[in-house]
Structures are given as C-alpha cells and as structure tokens.
Amino acid sequence: MPPPLNEAPPPTVKSALRTLDIIEYVVARGAPVVAQEVATALAIPVSSLSYLLNTLVERGYLARAGRRYAAGPGLARLQRPAEQFSLLERVAPLVRALRVQLNETVSFFVRHDWEVEALVTETSEQALRYAVQMGTRTPLHGFAAGKAILAALSDTEIEIYLGQAERATFTPATITDSDQLRREIAVIRTTGIARTREEHTLGIQGVGRAVVDAGGVLLGAFGVAIPSARFDPAVERRGSDLLQRTAALLEAG
C-alpha cells in the first residue's frame, strides 16, 4: 500500500528512487555528464549525490572518466542469462547482505587443494573487527569455512587429507589431531554449521556453512568472523540461522 499523499517516503525508499533516477538520467542523456548537471536536473543534494555516484561506479553501473559519468558495463551485465554469471557475481550480494544483517566480517571462500581463499569479503564496520586478507590462502582446519568445506568432502577425500595435509598450530586452541577433526566433521555434517573457537586468531571466533549445488558440486563456503568480546549463544544462533538461509538460496539457484 502506498504511503498517504502527505507522508514522505522512508529514507531508504527515497535513496533507492534517487539511485534509479540517476541511472535513467545518465543513460537517457546519451553522453557523459558532470555531477553538477545530475544534481541540478534531479534536485539531489551534492552530498547525497556524491555517495550515490561513487557506489554506482564501484558496482559498475556507471563509468567515470575525469569529472564525467556515463553508463557502465554493469548495466549490460544485468541482461545476461543467469547461467553466465560468475560465482563471484552470484555470491557478492549475499555476502554484503549478511554483513549488513550481522555487522560482522563475512566472506565466501573457495577451496584450493587443502587450503581456502576468500573469493569475496565484506569487513565489519565495528571498531573491533577482523579483516580477511584477500588473496591469502589458509589451511582448511584454520577457518570455520575451511572446516565446513572439509566436512562436505567424501570420506575418502577426508582420509587423504588427514594423511597428507600439514596442519599448523596457530593458537593453543588449534585442532590438528586427526581423531578430533573426525569428530568435528561428524558434528558439522549433522548440524550443517562449522565453528572455530580462537583456533586461527586469538580473540576471534567463527561460524561457517558450505554450499553444494543441486548437482552435488561443492562451490565453497560462507564464513563469519566475530570477536570473542561480542560472541555469545544468541549471536552464534543468529549467525548460524542466517548462514543456513543464505546458503540455501545459493544452492537453490
């Protein structure tokens, strides 16, 4: 139901409308435009416009050359068939949504042999936070996402891993023992959620959930890193529930 005529739209709706207006205006102009022209034409305060333009450029929906803006490659990308979207393009909005809902650092990891690497990550905006280093590979047993991926492997692959992989000790809590890891894997397979308790970094706990598509292919795993100072049963339940729902969306697609 639309709001009464005398009621202003909520700020989030207003921001969304302005974003769409900017895209439509720039595309319809057919030539690069400066920010001041957009601000004048659409009656958008310069302070708000700057943030919206930067976001649209960052997401590829606008392209910037000097002081001028034009339609970006992201608009054409939206017209592609779903099967042509890369895994990164599919998981990025889900990672962003999880970060917004939890305000904790959220990443999606992919497997490289016995290691994981962040394909995309969104860092918490809180002062006390953990940042995942893009491009850095971490052993499977170190991160919750790595454990989730490990539990998604076949029994044969797990035994090969336990026999071959070097499992470094990162903190006094790091689990490296084969039997203990087998017990953890059994629990993860039952609950769907992997956990770490300061096992890679002191003061940081994590929850992770693997994603396996309809064809049985392991795509990777979502992981949430939470400082121990904020980690409690309620936070763990909320993070686990959101991971389950988000992973299910990706698996269904």
Tab-separated table of C-alpha atoms in Angstrom:
chain	number	residue	atom	x	y	z
A	1	MET	CA	0.000	0.000	0.000
A	2	PRO	CA	1.470	3.424	-0.955
A	3	PRO	CA	2.006	5.983	1.830
A	4	PRO	CA	-0.619	8.741	2.281
A	5	LEU	CA	-0.097	11.693	-0.012
A	6	ASN	CA	1.081	13.886	2.876
A	7	GLU	CA	3.604	11.332	4.094
A	8	ALA	CA	7.187	11.393	2.777
A	9	PRO	CA	8.702	8.096	1.631
A	10	PRO	CA	11.085	6.423	4.112
A	11	PRO	CA	14.768	7.446	3.681
A	12	THR	CA	15.717	4.033	2.265
A	13	VAL	CA	12.991	4.231	-0.378
A	14	LYS	CA	13.987	7.798	-1.247
A	15	SER	CA	17.611	6.713	-1.681
A	16	ALA	CA	16.557	3.825	-3.934
A	17	LEU	CA	14.415	6.125	-6.071
A	18	ARG	CA	17.270	8.598	-6.414
A	19	THR	CA	19.627	5.803	-7.455
A	20	LEU	CA	17.244	4.671	-10.189
A	21	ASP	CA	16.695	8.286	-11.301
A	22	ILE	CA	20.456	8.793	-11.668
A	23	ILE	CA	20.872	5.678	-13.808
A	24	GLU	CA	17.892	6.545	-16.010
A	25	TYR	CA	19.009	10.161	-16.430
A	26	VAL	CA	22.598	9.324	-17.358
A	27	VAL	CA	21.547	6.588	-19.801
A	28	ALA	CA	18.902	8.810	-21.431
A	29	ARG	CA	21.369	11.697	-21.899
A	30	GLY	CA	23.424	9.551	-24.238
A	31	ALA	CA	26.608	11.491	-23.439
A	32	PRO	CA	28.836	11.766	-20.352
A	33	VAL	CA	27.574	14.247	-17.749
A	34	VAL	CA	29.143	16.033	-14.792
A	35	ALA	CA	27.849	15.583	-11.258
A	36	GLN	CA	26.564	19.160	-11.037
A	37	GLU	CA	24.286	18.589	-14.032
A	38	VAL	CA	22.832	15.485	-12.408
A	39	ALA	CA	22.352	17.309	-9.087
A	40	THR	CA	20.561	20.188	-10.804
A	41	ALA	CA	18.406	18.054	-13.079
A	42	LEU	CA	17.267	15.668	-10.346
A	43	ALA	CA	17.289	18.075	-7.377
A	44	ILE	CA	19.608	15.835	-5.378
A	45	PRO	CA	21.864	17.460	-2.733
A	46	VAL	CA	25.511	17.245	-3.761
A	47	SER	CA	26.427	15.480	-0.509
A	48	SER	CA	23.968	12.656	-1.206
A	49	LEU	CA	24.763	12.571	-4.914
A	50	SER	CA	28.482	12.038	-4.343
A	51	TYR	CA	27.857	8.895	-2.287
A	52	LEU	CA	25.345	7.506	-4.801
A	53	LEU	CA	27.611	8.187	-7.789
A	54	ASN	CA	30.594	6.553	-6.095
A	55	THR	CA	28.519	3.484	-5.247
A	56	LEU	CA	27.205	3.177	-8.805
A	57	VAL	CA	30.739	3.473	-10.192
A	58	GLU	CA	32.034	0.918	-7.719
A	59	ARG	CA	29.314	-1.537	-8.763
A	60	GLY	CA	29.932	-0.864	-12.458
A	61	TYR	CA	26.538	0.660	-13.280
A	62	LEU	CA	28.208	3.959	-14.099
A	63	ALA	CA	31.670	4.630	-15.529
A	64	ARG	CA	33.695	7.708	-14.581
A	65	ALA	CA	36.185	9.482	-16.806
A	66	GLY	CA	37.623	12.535	-15.108
A	67	ARG	CA	34.642	14.550	-13.848
A	68	ARG	CA	32.110	12.949	-16.201
A	69	TYR	CA	29.828	9.945	-15.759
A	70	ALA	CA	28.372	7.594	-18.364
A	71	ALA	CA	26.577	4.250	-18.448
A	72	GLY	CA	28.808	1.471	-17.151
A	73	PRO	CA	29.292	-2.191	-18.096
A	74	GLY	CA	27.255	-3.336	-15.108
A	75	LEU	CA	24.031	-2.379	-16.891
A	76	ALA	CA	24.756	-4.740	-19.778
A	77	ARG	CA	25.716	-7.457	-17.297
A	78	LEU	CA	22.178	-7.429	-15.917
A	79	GLN	CA	20.893	-8.574	-19.297
A	80	ARG	CA	22.978	-11.747	-19.331
A	81	PRO	CA	21.336	-15.146	-18.787
A	82	ALA	CA	21.649	-16.357	-15.197
A	83	GLU	CA	23.997	-19.200	-16.155
A	84	GLN	CA	26.542	-16.690	-17.454
A	85	PHE	CA	27.017	-15.043	-14.054
A	86	SER	CA	30.259	-15.996	-12.329
A	87	LEU	CA	30.333	-17.462	-8.837
A	88	LEU	CA	31.764	-14.177	-7.530
A	89	GLU	CA	28.883	-12.218	-9.084
A	90	ARG	CA	26.384	-14.599	-7.522
A	91	VAL	CA	27.816	-14.599	-4.003
A	92	ALA	CA	28.862	-10.936	-3.676
A	93	PRO	CA	25.360	-9.551	-2.959
A	94	LEU	CA	24.713	-12.381	-0.483
A	95	VAL	CA	27.942	-11.619	1.385
A	96	ARG	CA	27.029	-7.925	1.501
A	97	ALA	CA	23.558	-8.748	2.828
A	98	LEU	CA	24.984	-10.962	5.562
A	99	ARG	CA	27.434	-8.239	6.587
A	100	VAL	CA	24.617	-5.693	6.821
A	101	GLN	CA	22.440	-8.021	8.887
A	102	LEU	CA	25.199	-9.119	11.265
A	103	ASN	CA	27.629	-6.171	11.089
A	104	GLU	CA	30.428	-8.710	11.348
A	105	THR	CA	33.068	-9.643	8.786
A	106	VAL	CA	31.588	-12.048	6.242
A	107	SER	CA	33.426	-13.861	3.446
A	108	PHE	CA	32.872	-16.541	0.853
A	109	PHE	CA	35.778	-18.956	0.497
A	110	VAL	CA	36.722	-21.357	-2.279
A	111	ARG	CA	38.917	-24.419	-1.956
A	112	HIS	CA	42.445	-24.757	-3.330
A	113	ASP	CA	43.630	-28.287	-2.508
A	114	TRP	CA	43.914	-28.305	1.310
A	115	GLU	CA	43.515	-24.530	1.666
A	116	VAL	CA	40.806	-21.893	1.320
A	117	GLU	CA	40.939	-18.421	-0.201
A	118	ALA	CA	38.402	-15.606	0.120
A	119	LEU	CA	36.619	-15.025	-3.182
A	120	VAL	CA	34.796	-12.011	-1.749
A	121	THR	CA	34.781	-10.423	1.702
A	122	GLU	CA	32.922	-7.613	3.469
A	123	THR	CA	34.509	-6.231	6.633
A	124	SER	CA	32.508	-5.293	9.720
A	125	GLU	CA	32.057	-1.582	10.344
A	126	GLN	CA	32.537	-2.010	14.092
A	127	ALA	CA	35.706	-0.678	15.742
A	128	LEU	CA	36.698	-4.135	16.987
A	129	ARG	CA	36.692	-6.368	13.920
A	130	TYR	CA	38.572	-8.990	11.955
A	131	ALA	CA	39.654	-8.360	8.373
A	132	VAL	CA	40.120	-11.234	5.938
A	133	GLN	CA	43.097	-10.745	3.638
A	134	MET	CA	42.092	-11.255	0.007
A	135	GLY	CA	44.459	-13.496	-1.932
A	136	THR	CA	45.821	-15.176	1.200
A	137	ARG	CA	45.299	-18.916	1.466
A	138	THR	CA	44.625	-20.532	4.836
A	139	PRO	CA	44.676	-24.252	5.733
A	140	LEU	CA	41.244	-25.877	5.878
A	141	HIS	CA	41.451	-26.576	9.609
A	142	GLY	CA	42.070	-22.919	10.474
A	143	PHE	CA	38.816	-21.224	9.465
A	144	ALA	CA	35.204	-22.226	10.095
A	145	ALA	CA	34.575	-22.037	6.350
A	146	GLY	CA	37.507	-24.392	5.791
A	147	LYS	CA	36.091	-26.893	8.249
A	148	ALA	CA	32.706	-26.630	6.549
A	149	ILE	CA	34.336	-27.416	3.197
A	150	LEU	CA	36.255	-30.293	4.760
A	151	ALA	CA	33.025	-31.802	6.102
A	152	ALA	CA	31.477	-31.563	2.621
A	153	LEU	CA	34.188	-33.776	1.119
A	154	SER	CA	33.763	-37.506	0.698
A	155	ASP	CA	35.040	-39.876	3.378
A	156	THR	CA	37.819	-40.932	1.025
A	157	GLU	CA	38.937	-37.341	0.441
A	158	ILE	CA	38.873	-36.656	4.170
A	159	GLU	CA	41.131	-39.618	4.908
A	160	ILE	CA	43.535	-38.474	2.176
A	161	TYR	CA	43.512	-35.019	3.746
A	162	LEU	CA	44.190	-36.371	7.226
A	163	GLY	CA	47.058	-38.418	5.873
A	164	GLN	CA	48.652	-35.769	3.650
A	165	ALA	CA	47.908	-32.267	4.912
A	166	GLU	CA	50.264	-30.441	7.215
A	167	ARG	CA	48.166	-28.906	9.968
A	168	ALA	CA	49.909	-25.961	11.570
A	169	THR	CA	49.177	-24.852	15.119
A	170	PHE	CA	48.090	-21.188	15.016
A	171	THR	CA	46.970	-20.799	18.637
A	172	PRO	CA	46.766	-23.054	21.704
A	173	ALA	CA	43.174	-23.847	20.635
A	174	THR	CA	44.024	-25.033	17.092
A	175	ILE	CA	42.711	-28.529	16.403
A	176	THR	CA	45.223	-30.640	14.482
A	177	ASP	CA	44.573	-34.151	15.821
A	178	SER	CA	43.020	-36.490	13.224
A	179	ASP	CA	40.546	-38.151	15.577
A	180	GLN	CA	39.381	-34.841	16.968
A	181	LEU	CA	38.891	-33.482	13.452
A	182	ARG	CA	36.885	-36.574	12.522
A	183	ARG	CA	34.582	-35.914	15.484
A	184	GLU	CA	34.201	-32.278	14.429
A	185	ILE	CA	33.376	-33.316	10.872
A	186	ALA	CA	30.666	-35.640	12.159
A	187	VAL	CA	29.070	-32.792	14.116
A	188	ILE	CA	29.282	-30.409	11.144
A	189	ARG	CA	27.600	-32.958	8.896
A	190	THR	CA	24.770	-33.236	11.426
A	191	THR	CA	24.215	-29.529	12.067
A	192	GLY	CA	25.407	-28.037	8.763
A	193	ILE	CA	27.411	-25.422	10.674
A	194	ALA	CA	31.162	-25.401	11.329
A	195	ARG	CA	32.677	-23.490	14.242
A	196	THR	CA	36.086	-22.241	15.334
A	197	ARG	CA	36.969	-21.002	18.811
A	198	GLU	CA	40.049	-18.777	18.541
A	199	GLU	CA	41.697	-21.577	16.573
A	200	HIS	CA	43.294	-19.373	13.917
A	201	THR	CA	43.459	-15.984	15.624
A	202	LEU	CA	43.258	-15.276	19.342
A	203	GLY	CA	40.146	-13.292	20.195
A	204	ILE	CA	38.269	-14.327	17.044
A	205	GLN	CA	35.563	-16.971	16.723
A	206	GLY	CA	33.808	-18.092	13.589
A	207	VAL	CA	30.876	-19.920	12.052
A	208	GLY	CA	30.812	-21.337	8.538
A	209	ARG	CA	28.487	-23.104	6.144
A	210	ALA	CA	29.450	-24.993	2.975
A	211	VAL	CA	27.481	-24.574	-0.252
A	212	VAL	CA	26.860	-27.580	-2.513
A	213	ASP	CA	24.805	-27.014	-5.663
A	214	ALA	CA	21.939	-29.182	-6.925
A	215	GLY	CA	24.393	-31.253	-8.942
A	216	GLY	CA	26.456	-32.102	-5.879
A	217	VAL	CA	29.319	-29.749	-6.744
A	218	LEU	CA	30.993	-28.034	-3.794
A	219	LEU	CA	31.009	-24.310	-4.592
A	220	GLY	CA	32.708	-23.051	-1.424
A	221	ALA	CA	31.628	-21.839	1.999
A	222	PHE	CA	30.394	-18.740	3.763
A	223	GLY	CA	32.257	-17.721	6.901
A	224	VAL	CA	31.579	-15.144	9.610
A	225	ALA	CA	34.388	-13.904	11.886
A	226	ILE	CA	33.275	-12.490	15.227
A	227	PRO	CA	35.432	-11.062	18.039
A	228	SER	CA	35.119	-13.128	21.219
A	229	ALA	CA	34.067	-9.973	23.080
A	230	ARG	CA	30.793	-9.960	21.095
A	231	PHE	CA	30.382	-13.702	20.672
A	232	ASP	CA	27.632	-15.297	22.749
A	233	PRO	CA	24.979	-18.017	22.191
A	234	ALA	CA	22.462	-15.530	20.774
A	235	VAL	CA	24.994	-14.143	18.262
A	236	GLU	CA	26.006	-17.663	17.299
A	237	ARG	CA	22.387	-18.721	16.734
A	238	ARG	CA	21.609	-15.661	14.618
A	239	GLY	CA	24.772	-16.070	12.557
A	240	SER	CA	24.134	-19.782	12.058
A	241	ASP	CA	20.499	-19.237	11.055
A	242	LEU	CA	21.414	-16.547	8.528
A	243	LEU	CA	24.177	-18.723	7.081
A	244	GLN	CA	21.750	-21.617	6.640
A	245	ARG	CA	19.189	-19.440	4.871
A	246	THR	CA	21.736	-17.697	2.667
A	247	ALA	CA	23.495	-20.901	1.656
A	248	ALA	CA	20.125	-22.453	0.799
A	249	LEU	CA	19.387	-19.549	-1.548
A	250	LEU	CA	22.664	-20.078	-3.404
A	251	GLU	CA	22.156	-23.856	-3.540
A	252	ALA	CA	18.656	-23.386	-4.973
A	253	GLY	CA	19.936	-21.088	-7.709
